[in-house]
Each structure stands twice: as C-alpha cells, then as structure tokens.
Short mmCIF file of C-alpha atoms in Angstrom, two decimals:
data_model
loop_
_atom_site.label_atom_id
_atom_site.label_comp_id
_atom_site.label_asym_id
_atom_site.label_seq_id
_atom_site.Cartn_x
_atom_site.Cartn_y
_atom_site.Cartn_z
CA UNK A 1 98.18 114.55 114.82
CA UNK A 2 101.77 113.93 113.41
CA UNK A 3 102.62 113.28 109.96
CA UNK A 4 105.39 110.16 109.59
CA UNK A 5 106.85 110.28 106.23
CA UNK A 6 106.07 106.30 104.50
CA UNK A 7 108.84 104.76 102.46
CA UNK A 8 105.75 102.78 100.11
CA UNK A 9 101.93 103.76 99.29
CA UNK A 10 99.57 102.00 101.19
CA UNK A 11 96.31 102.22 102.56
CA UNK A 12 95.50 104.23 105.48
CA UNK A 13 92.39 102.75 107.49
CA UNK A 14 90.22 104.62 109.48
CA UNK A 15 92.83 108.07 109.28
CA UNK A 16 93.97 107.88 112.52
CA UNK A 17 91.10 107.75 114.58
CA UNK A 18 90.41 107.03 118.36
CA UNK A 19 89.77 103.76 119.93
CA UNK A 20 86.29 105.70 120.78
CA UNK A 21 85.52 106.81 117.20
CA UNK A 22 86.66 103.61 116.55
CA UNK A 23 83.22 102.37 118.80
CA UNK A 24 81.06 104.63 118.09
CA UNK A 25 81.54 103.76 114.11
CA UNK A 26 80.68 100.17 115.11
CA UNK A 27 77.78 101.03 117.05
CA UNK A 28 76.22 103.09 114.36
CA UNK A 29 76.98 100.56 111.64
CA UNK A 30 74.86 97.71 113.69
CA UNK A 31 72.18 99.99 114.40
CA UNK A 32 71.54 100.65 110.81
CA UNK A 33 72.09 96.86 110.38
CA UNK A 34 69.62 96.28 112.76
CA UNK A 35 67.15 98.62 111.14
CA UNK A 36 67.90 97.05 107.65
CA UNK A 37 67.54 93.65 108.41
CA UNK A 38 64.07 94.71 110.69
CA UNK A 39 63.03 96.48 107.41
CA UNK A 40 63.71 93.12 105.21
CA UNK A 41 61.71 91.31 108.07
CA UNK A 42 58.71 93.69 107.41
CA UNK A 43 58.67 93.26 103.99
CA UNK A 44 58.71 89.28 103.58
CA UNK A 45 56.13 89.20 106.66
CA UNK A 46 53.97 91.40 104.55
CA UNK A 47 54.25 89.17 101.31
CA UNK A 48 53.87 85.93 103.53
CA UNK A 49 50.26 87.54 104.53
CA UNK A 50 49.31 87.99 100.82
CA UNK A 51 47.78 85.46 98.52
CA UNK A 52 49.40 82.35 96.38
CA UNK A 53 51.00 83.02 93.38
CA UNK A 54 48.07 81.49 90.72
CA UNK A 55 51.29 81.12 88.16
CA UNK A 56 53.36 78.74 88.42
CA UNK A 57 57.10 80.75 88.79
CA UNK A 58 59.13 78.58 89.64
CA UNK A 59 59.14 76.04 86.82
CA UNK A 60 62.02 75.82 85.32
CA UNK A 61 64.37 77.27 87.04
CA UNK A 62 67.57 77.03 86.20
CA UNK A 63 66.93 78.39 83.22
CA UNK A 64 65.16 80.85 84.12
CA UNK A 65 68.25 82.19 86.88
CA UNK A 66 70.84 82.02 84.02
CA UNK A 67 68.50 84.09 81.46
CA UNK A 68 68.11 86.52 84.20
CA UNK A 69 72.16 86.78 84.88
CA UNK A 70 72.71 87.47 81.50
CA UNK A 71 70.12 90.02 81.17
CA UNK A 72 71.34 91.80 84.24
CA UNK A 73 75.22 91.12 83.51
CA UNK A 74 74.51 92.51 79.80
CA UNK A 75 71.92 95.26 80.91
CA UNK A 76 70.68 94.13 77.13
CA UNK A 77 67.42 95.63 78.32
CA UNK A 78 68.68 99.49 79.68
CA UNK A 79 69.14 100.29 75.82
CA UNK A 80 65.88 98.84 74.41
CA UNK A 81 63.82 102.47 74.53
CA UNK A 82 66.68 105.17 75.44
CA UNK A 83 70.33 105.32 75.31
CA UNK A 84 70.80 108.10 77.91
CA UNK A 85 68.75 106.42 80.62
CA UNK A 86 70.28 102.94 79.65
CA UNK A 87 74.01 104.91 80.51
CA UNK A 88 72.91 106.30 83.35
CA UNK A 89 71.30 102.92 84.78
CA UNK A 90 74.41 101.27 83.61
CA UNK A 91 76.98 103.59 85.31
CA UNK A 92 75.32 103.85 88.33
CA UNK A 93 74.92 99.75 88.45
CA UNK A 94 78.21 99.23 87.99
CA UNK A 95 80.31 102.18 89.80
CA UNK A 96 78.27 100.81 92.71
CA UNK A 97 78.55 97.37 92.55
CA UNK A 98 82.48 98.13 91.73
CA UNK A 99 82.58 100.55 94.86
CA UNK A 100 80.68 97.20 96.95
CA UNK A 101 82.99 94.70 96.00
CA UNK A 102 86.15 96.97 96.71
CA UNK A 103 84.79 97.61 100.34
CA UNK A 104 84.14 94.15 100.69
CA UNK A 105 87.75 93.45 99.68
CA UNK A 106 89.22 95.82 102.46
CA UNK A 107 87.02 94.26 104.77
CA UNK A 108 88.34 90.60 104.54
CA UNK A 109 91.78 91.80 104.23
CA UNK A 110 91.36 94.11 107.40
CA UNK A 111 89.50 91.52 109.23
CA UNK A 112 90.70 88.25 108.48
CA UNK A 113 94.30 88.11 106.82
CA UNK A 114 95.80 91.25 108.77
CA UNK A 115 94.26 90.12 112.20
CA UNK A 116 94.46 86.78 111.58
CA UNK A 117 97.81 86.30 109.60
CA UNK A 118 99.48 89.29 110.03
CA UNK A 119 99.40 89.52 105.81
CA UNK A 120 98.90 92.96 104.00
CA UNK A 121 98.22 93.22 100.68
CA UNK A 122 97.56 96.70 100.12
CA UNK A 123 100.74 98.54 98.92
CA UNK A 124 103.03 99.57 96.23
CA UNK A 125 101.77 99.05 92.60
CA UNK A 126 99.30 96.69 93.39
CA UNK A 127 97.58 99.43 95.47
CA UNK A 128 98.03 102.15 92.80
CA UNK A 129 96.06 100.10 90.53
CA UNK A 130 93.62 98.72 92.75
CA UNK A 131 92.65 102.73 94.07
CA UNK A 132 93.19 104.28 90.29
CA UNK A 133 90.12 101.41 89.09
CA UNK A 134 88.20 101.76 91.92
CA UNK A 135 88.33 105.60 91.40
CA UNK A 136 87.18 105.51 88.01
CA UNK A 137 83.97 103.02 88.97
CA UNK A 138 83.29 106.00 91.73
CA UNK A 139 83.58 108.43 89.44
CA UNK A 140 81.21 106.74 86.54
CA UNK A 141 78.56 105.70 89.69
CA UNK A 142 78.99 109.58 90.64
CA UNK A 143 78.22 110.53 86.89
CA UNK A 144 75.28 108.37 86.70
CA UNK A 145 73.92 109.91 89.71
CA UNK A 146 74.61 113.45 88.04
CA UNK A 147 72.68 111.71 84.63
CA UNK A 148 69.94 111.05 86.90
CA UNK A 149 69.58 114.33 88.36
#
C-alpha cells in the first residue's frame, strides 16, 4: 500500500480497499438487509394475526404524534425515577442517532453528489468540525454503553 502525502484533510472512504472487498461489503450489507426487513415482515404478520385493538388509539392524532416528539426529543421521561439511568438512556439515544445521521450524510454525498456531480464536500475545516462532533456523539453513545454495563 503506498502512502501519498495530501495537501488538505479529507475523508478517506473505504481505506483503500479492493474492487472485491469492495463486493463482498455490498453483498454482506444486503444480506443483513434482507434478514432485517424478513424479520420486520415476521413481526407485523404476527400482530396482523392477533386481535382488534378494543381502544380506540388512533383518535386524535396529531396531537397525540407531537406530544410523543416532544417527549422523545426532551427524554422529559428518562429523569422521572433515576438520573443515572436517564444519562445513560440519553447518551446512548443520542451518540447513536448522531453516529446514524452522520453515516447517512456520507452516504448521499458518496452516492449521489460525488457520482453524480462530481461535488465533494468533505475537506478542510468543514471536515475538522464535522469528524471532531461526530467524535464526541461516539464517544458519549460509547459511554452510555459503558453506563449500561
């Protein structure tokens, strides 16, 4: 493997791996895709076979769809009984839902504005900051894990 020196910080995908890494990556990821969405299958299949709901759950509800965004956005209810669990839930919520998001973000700018446009926006300063935030969210989601255990 050589080393070429880089003038600006940017993001290295993948580290330089073969075309047939490369596949085999791919293949794995839609097997477990496959097995996920199979999974999800299973599980609504099994709650289709069950009874009617006797209450009535879906009365208003857009209120009921904001109440429960702010609850979750808040996590008002993680620190009703215990602080320590209520950081723990917290951290590990958010590191991972940071960590999601930021993968997410690679993945559109890999797939559709460098193949597609030719446009990178990962370098320089703007990279520095994006990799020093999502570091810290990994490290708080790693933290909560470590709370957990």
């Amino acid at each position: 493997m050589t080393v070429v020196a880089q003038t600006e910080v940017t993001r290295e995908t993948y580290w330089g791996i073969s075309a047939t890494e490369y596949a085999v990556f791919y293949l794995l990821a839609a097997i477990t895709i496959f097995v996920f969405l199979y999974g999800v299958y299973r599980r609504f299949d099994r709650y289709a076979a069950g009874d009617d709901d006797p209450f009535a759950r879906l009365d208003d509800l857009s209120t009921r769809v904001v109440e429960a965004a702010r609850i979750a956005l808040s996590n008002e209810k993680n620190f009703n009984r215990d602080l320590y669990g209520g950081l723990m839930h917290s951290f590990i919520l958010w590191g991972f839902l940071t960590l999601l998001i930021a993968t997410l973000i690679i993945m559109f700018e890999q797939y559709a504005t460098e193949m597609l446009f030719d446009v990178a926006f990962w370098h320089g300063d703007f990279y520095l900051a994006y990799q020093f935030i999502v570091d810290a969210m990994g490290l708080l989601f790693v933290v909560g894990i470590g709370m957990a255990i």
